[in-house]
Tab-separated table of C-alpha atoms and ligand atoms in Angstrom:
chain	number	residue	atom	x	y	z
V	1	MET	CA	0.022	0.145	0.173
V	2	THR	CA	1.920	3.050	-0.983
V	3	GLY	CA	0.137	6.599	0.841
V	4	GLY	CA	-2.823	4.551	2.492
V	5	ASP	CA	-5.847	2.998	0.735
V	6	THR	CA	-8.507	5.316	0.620
V	7	LEU	CA	-11.518	5.060	3.133
V	8	TRP	CA	-13.363	3.541	0.365
V	9	HIS	CA	-11.060	0.815	-1.075
V	10	GLY	CA	-13.392	-1.778	-0.870
V	11	ARG	CA	-15.808	-1.029	-3.343
V	12	PHE	CA	-12.844	0.418	-5.689
V	13	GLY	CA	-10.666	-1.442	-8.070
V	14	GLU	CA	-8.170	0.848	-8.099
V	15	GLY	CA	-6.917	3.808	-6.346
V	16	PRO	CA	-8.041	7.788	-7.114
V	17	ALA	CA	-6.035	9.211	-10.128
V	18	GLU	CA	-3.168	11.792	-9.193
V	19	ALA	CA	-5.705	14.467	-11.057
V	20	LEU	CA	-8.490	13.887	-8.207
V	21	MET	CA	-6.632	14.215	-5.338
V	22	ALA	CA	-5.050	17.190	-6.175
V	23	TYR	CA	-8.605	18.617	-7.257
V	24	THR	CA	-10.363	17.520	-4.098
V	25	VAL	CA	-8.153	17.048	-1.254
V	26	SER	CA	-8.999	20.069	1.486
V	27	LEU	CA	-5.894	19.077	3.890
V	28	PRO	CA	-4.039	22.043	3.311
V	29	PHE	CA	-6.962	24.253	4.983
V	30	ASP	CA	-9.104	21.847	7.108
V	31	ARG	CA	-5.965	21.262	8.993
V	32	ARG	CA	-7.556	23.822	11.551
V	33	LEU	CA	-9.793	21.808	12.416
V	34	ALA	CA	-7.410	19.340	14.121
V	35	ALA	CA	-7.971	20.101	17.468
V	36	ASP	CA	-11.904	19.807	17.147
V	37	ASP	CA	-11.916	17.034	14.868
V	38	ILE	CA	-10.090	15.064	18.002
V	39	ALA	CA	-12.574	16.446	20.507
V	40	GLY	CA	-15.530	15.120	18.552
V	41	SER	CA	-13.796	11.900	17.830
V	42	ARG	CA	-13.241	11.651	21.766
V	43	ALA	CA	-17.052	12.363	22.423
V	44	HIS	CA	-18.031	9.699	19.687
V	45	VAL	CA	-15.856	6.930	21.187
V	46	ARG	CA	-17.338	7.493	24.830
V	47	GLY	CA	-20.368	7.261	22.946
V	48	LEU	CA	-19.815	3.889	21.109
V	49	GLY	CA	-18.779	2.801	24.678
V	50	ARG	CA	-22.007	3.641	26.605
V	51	ALA	CA	-23.653	2.206	23.549
V	52	GLY	CA	-21.910	-1.050	24.066
V	53	ILE	CA	-20.589	-0.991	20.510
V	54	LEU	CA	-17.102	-0.437	21.578
V	55	ALA	CA	-15.628	-2.380	25.116
V	56	ASP	CA	-14.055	-0.358	27.786
V	57	GLY	CA	-10.920	-1.529	26.803
V	58	GLU	CA	-11.403	-0.600	23.211
V	59	VAL	CA	-12.527	2.817	24.269
V	60	THR	CA	-9.308	3.313	26.353
V	61	SER	CA	-7.034	2.540	23.560
V	62	VAL	CA	-8.529	4.725	21.369
V	63	LEU	CA	-8.426	7.822	23.325
V	64	GLY	CA	-5.271	6.794	24.032
V	65	ALA	CA	-4.430	6.598	20.613
V	66	LEU	CA	-6.292	10.216	19.882
V	67	ASP	CA	-4.320	11.625	22.529
V	68	ALA	CA	-1.332	11.017	20.846
V	69	VAL	CA	-2.087	11.980	17.584
V	70	GLU	CA	-3.064	15.377	19.096
V	71	ALA	CA	0.447	15.478	20.290
V	72	GLU	CA	1.813	14.409	16.988
V	73	LEU	CA	0.090	17.423	15.516
V	74	GLU	CA	1.102	19.683	18.088
V	75	ASP	CA	4.614	19.072	17.966
V	76	GLY	CA	4.672	18.701	14.136
V	77	THR	CA	5.904	15.071	14.210
V	78	PHE	CA	2.593	13.963	12.411
V	79	THR	CA	3.294	12.361	9.004
V	80	PHE	CA	0.322	12.750	6.589
V	81	VAL	CA	0.633	10.480	3.796
V	82	PRO	CA	-0.591	11.044	0.016
V	83	SER	CA	-4.161	9.303	0.487
V	84	ASP	CA	-4.701	11.687	3.744
V	85	GLU	CA	-7.225	13.943	1.403
V	86	ASP	CA	-8.421	15.958	5.005
V	87	ILE	CA	-7.852	15.921	8.222
V	88	HIS	CA	-10.578	14.017	9.127
V	89	THR	CA	-8.983	10.953	6.907
V	90	ALA	CA	-5.808	11.588	8.359
V	91	VAL	CA	-6.701	11.720	12.029
V	92	GLU	CA	-9.006	8.163	11.181
V	93	ARG	CA	-5.808	6.394	9.569
V	94	ARG	CA	-3.254	7.337	12.471
V	95	VAL	CA	-5.717	6.640	14.980
V	96	THR	CA	-6.171	3.009	13.694
V	97	GLU	CA	-2.218	2.885	13.081
V	98	LEU	CA	-1.981	3.308	16.738
V	99	ALA	CA	-4.968	0.924	18.171
V	100	GLY	CA	-4.990	-1.619	15.543
V	101	ALA	CA	-8.486	-3.414	15.592
V	102	ALA	CA	-10.200	-0.737	17.872
V	103	GLY	CA	-9.259	1.547	15.673
V	104	ALA	CA	-11.002	0.794	12.981
V	105	LYS	CA	-13.953	0.700	15.111
V	106	LEU	CA	-13.729	4.413	15.459
V	107	HIS	CA	-15.764	5.494	12.275
V	108	THR	CA	-18.355	3.374	13.512
V	109	GLY	CA	-22.129	5.161	13.132
V	110	ARG	CA	-20.213	8.370	11.979
V	111	SER	CA	-20.044	9.770	8.517
V	112	ARG	CA	-17.144	12.560	7.443
V	113	ASN	CA	-20.928	14.472	6.951
V	114	ASP	CA	-21.878	14.605	10.467
V	115	GLN	CA	-18.052	14.832	11.539
V	116	VAL	CA	-17.076	17.600	9.371
V	117	ALA	CA	-20.266	19.572	10.350
V	118	THR	CA	-19.392	19.146	13.948
V	119	ASP	CA	-15.862	19.877	13.880
V	120	LEU	CA	-16.531	23.601	11.797
V	121	ARG	CA	-19.393	24.118	14.096
V	122	ARG	CA	-17.230	23.528	17.399
V	123	TYR	CA	-14.496	25.455	15.459
V	124	THR	CA	-16.679	28.321	14.375
V	125	LYS	CA	-18.277	29.058	17.941
V	126	ARG	CA	-14.650	29.391	19.254
V	127	GLU	CA	-13.400	31.563	16.795
V	128	LEU	CA	-16.192	33.561	15.949
V	129	ALA	CA	-15.890	34.459	19.807
V	130	VAL	CA	-12.359	35.149	19.615
V	131	THR	CA	-13.185	37.559	16.565
V	132	GLY	CA	-16.209	39.061	18.685
V	133	ALA	CA	-13.499	39.859	21.662
V	134	ALA	CA	-10.922	41.447	19.393
V	135	LEU	CA	-14.224	43.616	17.795
V	136	ALA	CA	-14.876	44.705	21.343
V	137	ASP	CA	-11.382	45.370	22.331
V	138	LEU	CA	-11.621	47.930	19.106
V	139	ALA	CA	-15.066	49.366	20.678
V	140	ALA	CA	-13.220	49.850	24.020
V	141	VAL	CA	-10.240	51.636	22.619
V	142	LEU	CA	-12.933	54.110	20.781
V	143	ALA	CA	-14.586	54.082	23.994
V	144	ALA	CA	-11.504	55.019	26.139
V	145	ARG	CA	-10.378	57.594	23.425
V	146	ALA	CA	-14.081	59.163	23.675
V	147	ALA	CA	-13.570	59.641	27.273
V	148	GLU	CA	-10.189	61.187	27.345
V	149	ALA	CA	-11.173	63.694	24.786
V	150	GLY	CA	-13.118	65.648	26.780
V	151	ASP	CA	-14.362	69.286	25.071
V	152	ALA	CA	-12.476	68.735	21.874
V	153	TYR	CA	-14.565	69.250	19.054
V	154	LEU	CA	-14.474	69.358	14.759
V	155	PRO	CA	-17.034	69.598	12.345
V	156	GLY	CA	-19.247	66.892	11.769
V	157	TYR	CA	-19.697	66.199	8.294
V	158	THR	CA	-22.963	65.209	5.706
V	159	HIS	CA	-22.204	64.833	2.209
V	160	LEU	CA	-18.190	65.353	3.212
V	161	GLN	CA	-19.305	69.127	3.512
V	162	ARG	CA	-18.978	70.783	7.136
V	163	ALA	CA	-22.428	70.321	8.522
V	164	GLN	CA	-22.873	71.391	12.434
V	165	PRO	CA	-19.675	70.586	15.029
V	166	VAL	CA	-20.012	68.133	17.513
V	167	LEU	CA	-17.510	66.753	20.333
V	168	LEU	CA	-14.939	64.423	19.571
V	169	ALA	CA	-15.796	62.151	21.636
V	170	HIS	CA	-19.031	61.667	19.837
V	171	HIS	CA	-17.767	61.202	16.283
V	172	LEU	CA	-15.302	58.391	17.997
V	173	ALA	CA	-18.202	56.870	19.770
V	174	ALA	CA	-20.377	56.786	17.138
V	175	HIS	CA	-18.120	53.905	15.731
V	176	ALA	CA	-18.141	52.173	18.960
V	177	TRP	CA	-22.166	51.971	18.954
V	178	ALA	CA	-21.717	50.371	15.548
V	179	LEU	CA	-19.124	47.459	16.842
V	180	ALA	CA	-21.508	46.643	19.649
V	181	ARG	CA	-24.060	45.885	17.329
V	182	ASP	CA	-21.699	43.695	15.487
V	183	ILE	CA	-20.737	41.844	18.688
V	184	ASP	CA	-24.753	41.284	19.480
V	185	ARG	CA	-24.964	39.892	15.934
V	186	LEU	CA	-22.464	37.561	16.424
V	187	VAL	CA	-23.542	35.963	19.624
V	188	ASP	CA	-26.686	36.190	18.241
V	189	ALA	CA	-25.146	33.499	15.604
V	190	LEU	CA	-23.423	31.863	18.221
V	191	GLU	CA	-26.093	30.973	19.774
V	192	ARG	CA	-28.248	29.431	17.029
V	193	MET	CA	-25.218	27.637	15.757
V	194	ASP	CA	-24.731	25.812	19.328
V	195	VAL	CA	-25.943	22.321	17.740
V	196	SER	CA	-24.590	19.166	17.496
V	197	PRO	CA	-24.827	17.547	14.188
V	198	LEU	CA	-22.893	14.290	15.444
V	199	GLY	CA	-25.081	11.314	15.160
V	200	ALA	CA	-26.729	11.947	11.883
V	201	GLY	CA	-24.680	9.928	10.277
V	202	ALA	CA	-24.204	10.269	6.229
V	203	LEU	CA	-28.037	11.329	6.041
V	204	ALA	CA	-30.736	9.492	7.736
V	205	GLY	CA	-29.152	8.338	11.657
V	206	SER	CA	-28.146	4.881	12.347
V	207	SER	CA	-29.368	1.445	13.465
V	208	LEU	CA	-26.756	1.269	16.026
V	209	PRO	CA	-28.100	2.578	19.822
V	210	LEU	CA	-26.111	6.105	19.785
V	211	ASP	CA	-27.096	8.691	22.057
V	212	PRO	CA	-26.632	11.677	20.050
V	213	GLU	CA	-28.132	14.277	22.472
V	214	ALA	CA	-25.330	12.579	24.933
V	215	VAL	CA	-22.726	13.606	23.014
V	216	ALA	CA	-23.951	16.626	21.953
V	217	ALA	CA	-23.517	17.641	25.673
V	218	ASP	CA	-20.254	15.836	25.771
V	219	LEU	CA	-19.129	17.816	23.194
V	220	GLY	CA	-20.214	21.306	24.858
V	221	PHE	CA	-22.953	21.853	22.663
V	222	GLY	CA	-26.294	23.540	23.640
V	223	ALA	CA	-28.497	21.136	21.657
V	224	VAL	CA	-28.629	18.323	19.462
V	225	PHE	CA	-30.229	18.062	15.898
V	226	ASP	CA	-33.455	17.382	15.040
V	227	ASN	CA	-33.396	16.570	11.169
V	228	SER	CA	-30.125	14.625	10.058
V	229	LEU	CA	-30.910	15.555	6.743
V	230	ASP	CA	-30.536	19.260	8.287
V	231	ALA	CA	-27.899	18.342	10.357
V	232	VAL	CA	-25.518	17.040	7.747
V	233	SER	CA	-26.340	19.938	5.338
V	234	ASP	CA	-26.627	23.137	7.079
V	235	ARG	CA	-24.464	25.725	6.805
V	236	ASP	CA	-26.291	28.664	7.711
V	237	PHE	CA	-23.938	29.074	10.720
V	238	VAL	CA	-21.053	29.619	8.043
V	239	ALA	CA	-23.376	32.053	6.057
V	240	GLU	CA	-24.393	33.718	9.218
V	241	SER	CA	-20.695	33.991	10.417
V	242	LEU	CA	-19.842	35.575	6.902
V	243	PHE	CA	-22.494	37.793	7.230
V	244	VAL	CA	-21.681	38.892	10.656
V	245	LEU	CA	-18.050	39.340	9.915
V	246	ALA	CA	-18.781	41.121	6.464
V	247	LEU	CA	-20.656	43.810	8.148
V	248	ALA	CA	-18.007	44.439	10.998
V	249	GLY	CA	-15.657	44.726	7.920
V	250	VAL	CA	-17.589	47.239	6.324
V	251	HIS	CA	-17.706	49.050	9.822
V	252	LEU	CA	-14.008	48.547	10.130
V	253	SER	CA	-13.835	50.227	6.515
V	254	ARG	CA	-15.563	53.203	7.040
V	255	LEU	CA	-13.404	53.702	10.464
V	256	GLY	CA	-10.332	53.060	8.274
V	257	GLU	CA	-11.421	55.526	5.322
V	258	GLU	CA	-12.154	58.427	8.235
V	259	VAL	CA	-8.177	57.461	9.490
V	260	VAL	CA	-7.413	57.666	5.789
V	261	LEU	CA	-9.364	61.028	5.496
V	262	TRP	CA	-7.925	62.447	8.800
V	263	ALA	CA	-4.488	61.540	8.448
V	264	SER	CA	-4.285	63.491	4.505
V	265	GLU	CA	-2.657	66.812	5.086
V	266	GLU	CA	-5.262	68.413	3.634
V	267	VAL	CA	-7.349	67.210	6.458
V	268	GLY	CA	-4.889	67.065	9.237
V	269	PHE	CA	-7.090	65.757	11.973
V	270	LEU	CA	-5.099	62.902	13.018
V	271	GLY	CA	-1.237	61.989	13.451
V	272	LEU	CA	-0.182	58.223	13.296
V	273	ASP	CA	2.128	56.947	15.605
V	274	ASP	CA	5.658	55.395	13.658
V	275	ALA	CA	4.519	51.839	14.617
V	276	TYR	CA	0.858	52.144	12.789
V	277	ALA	CA	1.797	54.147	9.888
V	278	THR	CA	4.160	52.683	6.772
V	279	GLY	CA	6.714	54.797	4.646
V	280	SER	CA	7.045	54.978	0.994
V	281	SER	CA	9.984	52.761	-1.001
V	282	MET	CA	10.797	56.117	-2.825
V	283	LEU	CA	8.905	59.387	-1.458
V	284	PRO	CA	11.408	59.894	1.651
V	285	GLN	CA	8.632	62.612	3.210
V	286	LYS	CA	5.741	59.867	3.114
V	287	LYS	CA	3.770	58.252	6.228
V	288	ASN	CA	1.185	56.527	4.944
V	289	PRO	CA	-2.136	55.255	6.669
V	290	ASP	CA	-2.002	51.721	5.061
V	291	ILE	CA	-3.906	50.120	7.876
V	292	GLY	CA	-7.037	52.150	6.867
V	293	GLU	CA	-6.387	51.509	3.513
V	294	LEU	CA	-6.993	47.940	4.056
V	295	ALA	CA	-9.386	47.797	6.488
V	296	ARG	CA	-11.316	49.429	3.503
V	297	GLY	CA	-9.965	47.311	0.789
V	298	LYS	CA	-10.272	44.110	2.653
V	299	ALA	CA	-13.881	44.549	2.983
V	300	GLY	CA	-14.354	43.620	-0.692
V	301	ARG	CA	-13.200	40.270	0.030
V	302	LEU	CA	-15.022	40.130	3.191
V	303	ILE	CA	-18.372	40.434	1.024
V	304	GLY	CA	-17.096	37.964	-1.415
V	305	ASN	CA	-16.548	35.364	1.153
V	306	LEU	CA	-20.003	35.949	2.005
V	307	THR	CA	-21.517	36.068	-1.375
V	308	GLY	CA	-19.578	33.058	-2.708
V	309	LEU	CA	-20.714	30.956	-0.284
V	310	LEU	CA	-24.592	31.966	-1.016
V	311	VAL	CA	-24.084	31.440	-4.176
V	312	THR	CA	-22.443	27.632	-3.405
V	313	LEU	CA	-25.547	26.774	-1.389
V	314	LYS	CA	-28.010	27.953	-3.395
V	315	GLY	CA	-29.863	25.732	-5.348
V	316	LEU	CA	-27.910	22.297	-3.605
V	317	PRO	CA	-30.011	19.116	-2.624
V	318	LEU	CA	-30.190	17.529	0.263
V	319	ALA	CA	-28.319	16.533	1.833
V	320	TYR	CA	-24.585	16.365	1.639
V	321	ASN	CA	-22.801	17.291	-1.718
V	322	ARG	CA	-19.151	17.558	-1.862
V	323	ASP	CA	-19.739	21.508	-2.547
V	324	LEU	CA	-20.352	21.956	0.951
V	325	GLN	CA	-16.313	21.815	1.329
V	326	GLU	CA	-16.430	24.942	-0.218
V	327	ASP	CA	-17.299	26.709	3.024
V	328	LYS	CA	-13.903	26.448	4.981
V	329	GLU	CA	-12.004	28.656	2.895
V	330	PRO	CA	-14.228	31.833	2.897
V	331	LEU	CA	-15.040	31.663	6.811
V	332	PHE	CA	-11.592	31.331	7.682
V	333	ASP	CA	-10.507	33.854	5.864
V	334	SER	CA	-12.864	36.006	7.147
V	335	LEU	CA	-12.168	35.173	10.842
V	336	ASP	CA	-8.737	35.709	10.045
V	337	GLN	CA	-9.512	39.022	8.272
V	338	VAL	CA	-11.590	41.029	10.682
V	339	ARG	CA	-9.801	39.666	13.600
V	340	LEU	CA	-6.162	41.015	12.137
V	341	GLY	CA	-8.065	44.396	11.043
V	342	ALA	CA	-9.715	44.757	14.570
V	343	ILE	CA	-6.331	44.546	16.716
V	344	ALA	CA	-4.427	46.585	13.856
V	345	MET	CA	-6.987	49.751	14.259
V	346	GLY	CA	-6.994	49.309	17.840
V	347	GLY	CA	-3.522	50.047	18.133
V	348	LEU	CA	-3.728	52.486	15.391
V	349	LEU	CA	-6.401	54.515	17.428
V	350	ALA	CA	-4.595	53.772	20.850
V	351	THR	CA	-1.632	55.343	20.061
V	352	ALA	CA	-3.018	58.343	17.152
V	353	THR	CA	-2.484	61.547	17.950
V	354	PHE	CA	-5.665	63.696	17.329
V	355	ARG	CA	-4.969	66.891	16.129
V	356	THR	CA	-7.920	69.054	18.553
V	357	ASP	CA	-6.659	72.660	17.195
V	358	ALA	CA	-7.080	71.799	13.683
V	359	MET	CA	-10.336	69.947	14.309
V	360	ALA	CA	-11.262	73.123	16.434
V	361	THR	CA	-10.384	75.655	13.588
V	362	ALA	CA	-12.630	73.678	10.819
V	363	ALA	CA	-15.306	73.497	13.098
V	364	ASP	CA	-15.103	77.323	14.164
V	365	ALA	CA	-15.717	78.226	10.712
V	366	GLU	CA	-18.768	80.703	10.859
V	367	VAL	CA	-21.251	79.001	8.533
V	368	THR	CA	-21.213	75.799	10.734
V	369	ALA	CA	-23.492	78.256	13.267
V	370	ALA	CA	-25.600	78.973	10.443
V	371	THR	CA	-28.422	76.067	12.084
V	372	ASP	CA	-27.956	77.965	15.164
V	373	LEU	CA	-28.754	81.143	13.878
V	374	ALA	CA	-32.306	79.869	12.250
V	375	GLU	CA	-33.017	78.447	15.331
V	376	HIS	CA	-32.689	81.232	17.184
V	377	LEU	CA	-35.071	83.339	15.267
V	378	VAL	CA	-37.250	79.757	15.445
V	379	VAL	CA	-37.102	80.766	19.306
V	380	ALA	CA	-38.256	84.138	18.614
V	381	GLY	CA	-41.179	82.828	16.638
V	382	VAL	CA	-40.330	83.028	12.839
V	383	PRO	CA	-41.489	79.961	10.969
V	384	PHE	CA	-38.160	77.472	10.485
V	385	ARG	CA	-38.737	77.714	6.487
V	386	ASP	CA	-38.601	81.638	6.622
V	387	ALA	CA	-35.697	81.143	9.207
V	388	HIS	CA	-33.655	78.932	6.880
V	389	ALA	CA	-34.392	81.426	4.026
V	390	ILE	CA	-33.132	84.586	5.899
V	391	VAL	CA	-29.618	82.689	7.323
V	392	GLY	CA	-29.116	81.288	3.805
V	393	ALA	CA	-29.364	84.608	2.088
V	394	LEU	CA	-26.800	86.017	4.547
V	395	VAL	CA	-24.811	82.848	4.270
V	396	ARG	CA	-24.598	83.390	0.176
V	397	ARG	CA	-24.144	87.368	0.485
V	398	SER	CA	-21.023	86.661	2.622
V	399	LEU	CA	-19.426	84.113	0.476
V	400	ASP	CA	-20.284	86.361	-2.709
V	401	GLU	CA	-19.203	89.614	-1.288
V	402	GLY	CA	-16.316	88.196	1.071
V	403	ILE	CA	-17.846	89.671	4.253
V	404	PRO	CA	-17.742	88.101	7.645
V	405	LEU	CA	-21.024	86.640	8.652
V	406	ALA	CA	-20.873	88.194	11.888
V	407	GLU	CA	-20.767	91.379	10.262
V	408	LEU	CA	-23.979	90.428	8.277
V	409	VAL	CA	-25.663	88.905	11.404
V	410	ALA	CA	-25.090	92.334	13.763
V	411	ALA	CA	-26.629	94.495	10.789
V	412	SER	CA	-29.565	91.909	9.791
V	413	ASP	CA	-33.011	93.245	10.900
V	414	ASP	CA	-33.970	89.733	12.082
V	415	LEU	CA	-30.923	88.583	13.532
V	416	GLY	CA	-29.039	91.736	15.396
V	417	PRO	CA	-26.237	92.159	17.549
V	418	ASP	CA	-27.223	89.416	20.056
V	419	ALA	CA	-26.960	86.500	17.485
V	420	VAL	CA	-23.433	87.573	16.931
V	421	ALA	CA	-22.321	85.166	20.058
V	422	LEU	CA	-23.784	82.005	18.372
V	423	LEU	CA	-20.718	82.265	16.191
V	424	GLY	CA	-18.282	82.476	18.420
V	425	PRO	CA	-15.732	79.443	18.695
V	426	GLY	CA	-16.998	76.369	20.552
V	427	VAL	CA	-20.292	77.897	21.143
V	428	ALA	CA	-22.270	76.036	18.475
V	429	VAL	CA	-20.897	72.628	19.833
V	430	GLN	CA	-22.294	73.746	23.235
V	431	ARG	CA	-25.429	74.186	22.142
V	432	ARG	CA	-26.213	70.472	21.042
V	433	THR	CA	-28.284	69.361	24.338
V	434	THR	CA	-30.552	67.044	23.017
V	435	ARG	CA	-30.796	63.367	24.116
V	436	GLY	CA	-28.170	61.489	21.992
V	437	GLY	CA	-26.913	65.082	20.391
V	438	GLY	CA	-23.349	66.181	19.581
V	439	GLY	CA	-22.356	68.322	22.639
V	440	PRO	CA	-21.289	68.064	26.127
V	441	GLY	CA	-24.030	67.460	27.888
V	442	PRO	CA	-25.371	64.499	25.883
V	443	VAL	CA	-22.129	63.099	25.232
V	444	ALA	CA	-21.399	62.386	29.048
V	445	GLU	CA	-24.738	60.680	29.243
V	446	GLN	CA	-24.090	58.712	26.135
V	447	LEU	CA	-20.309	57.655	27.164
V	448	GLU	CA	-21.672	56.156	30.232
V	449	ARG	CA	-24.537	54.424	28.414
V	450	LEU	CA	-21.506	53.231	25.827
V	451	THR	CA	-19.717	51.723	28.840
V	452	ALA	CA	-22.640	49.823	29.948
V	453	ARG	CA	-23.566	48.743	26.526
V	454	LEU	CA	-19.984	47.174	25.788
V	455	ALA	CA	-19.854	45.703	29.295
V	456	GLY	CA	-23.494	44.053	28.301
V	457	VAL	CA	-21.941	42.943	24.813
V	458	ASP	CA	-18.339	42.053	26.825
V	459	ALA	CA	-20.755	39.712	29.126
V	460	ARG	CA	-22.734	38.240	26.625
V	461	LEU	CA	-19.681	37.347	24.666
V	462	ALA	CA	-17.691	36.121	27.777
V	463	PRO	CA	-19.375	32.055	27.969
V	464	TRP	CA	-18.539	31.544	24.437
V	465	LEU	CA	-14.675	32.217	24.614
V	466	PRO	CA	-12.299	29.706	25.422
V	467	ALA	CA	-10.942	29.992	29.156
V	468	ALA	CA	-7.555	32.457	29.498
V	469	ASP	CA	-4.628	30.224	30.504
V	470	GLY	CA	-2.124	28.707	28.977
X	1	LIG	N1	-13.601	17.416	3.352
X	1	LIG	C1	-14.705	17.026	3.252
X	1	LIG	C2	-15.503	18.655	3.140
X	1	LIG	O1	-15.133	19.037	3.738
X	1	LIG	C3	-15.684	16.444	4.617
X	1	LIG	C4	-16.409	15.513	3.916
X	1	LIG	C5	-16.261	14.657	2.654
X	1	LIG	N2	-17.775	13.880	3.132
X	1	LIG	C6	-17.553	12.969	1.668
X	1	LIG	N3	-18.579	12.541	1.432
X	1	LIG	N4	-16.684	13.060	0.568
X	1	LIG	O2	-16.882	18.264	2.874
């Protein structure tokens, strides 16, 4: 036997073509499932023991072999052979080499179809939570920088045109609220995916007295499948993960775009720490915001990963089809990219310098108080539409004739000298007083709510995270 027999060699007169193996193997990427595959096999073997299908001694010997395989995989001494088409095949092959006849009983009542679905759910439950923790850390950085931003303010924008001033804390916190929703969505997905498919077999369950419920509990799943066809073919948990990750990636990209914009010389609101910026190979003066740009750029592939999987799933007949092997690479990639992006962005924001003077100068442009002038008239009884027109006409004259708005306001019959104070530096931001608004009063309250919100999502996430020890 060169390179080992296939799992199905009994039915076949000759071995697989090299071209088939080259095209169909998943080992290069599903090796990531090794630890989960071994955990799944341990639970399955214990279940076979409880069912009386394996004798106690056989269970012990298979568990021992699984421990040895785990150690070999961890220390790099595991030798893969050419017939190891995926991690499940490789582990079972090695267990059988080590445990002999008992090892050959490991796959009793199990198919790679329920096995891979189990492994991937278990992997996703953990890794999605780890990615959620990275997003939570980024949200915490935003909240911390918001808390220390004090009364610094900048122009808020619509259409990328200066609109009304807001506190810097308000702007930073806005991104943190989006991340809190991402983590909520992520935990929603975790709760739904916490269902064990093990025991579904290839598609229809088993004639052997297996107990899928007990195996699910042994593996730490909160529930067990109700329909074996659904259990082996359901990849909703991958699609949901990819959506959650794509949307988080979109949020990272919006944050990234603002980093790029703010770090530009034209805007000048943000100075990047050397450790979180890159230089140019040719232009000695450059300090580039590559993390922000990649956060923007990688959103494309995160959306592509989701789209690709949905197209793979679309129209698949029940139950397992090999197409489903295409679930793993996009999932692994999206988990990696969002985790790495959140960590890099957190480092960038934790170390960046906010140029609050440049922000204030931009925000103190007279026109950003135009709404306050109109609202001043509203308080005096002028219908808002008329007030808007009055102030709009003053702004137009100021721009056309190059006269400071303050002068025109002072001379205006409608407004007059009293209203000029509204144009003073830092005045307009103080006047944003309603709940959730951008002025100091509501922002202080908001930051308290944000702290509670982030503690809430941390608490929801915590039970899903692997225990933090070495
Ligand atoms: N590598 C396969 C996958 O990822 C494992 C399941 C193979 N099942 C089968 N019936 N060929 O989906």
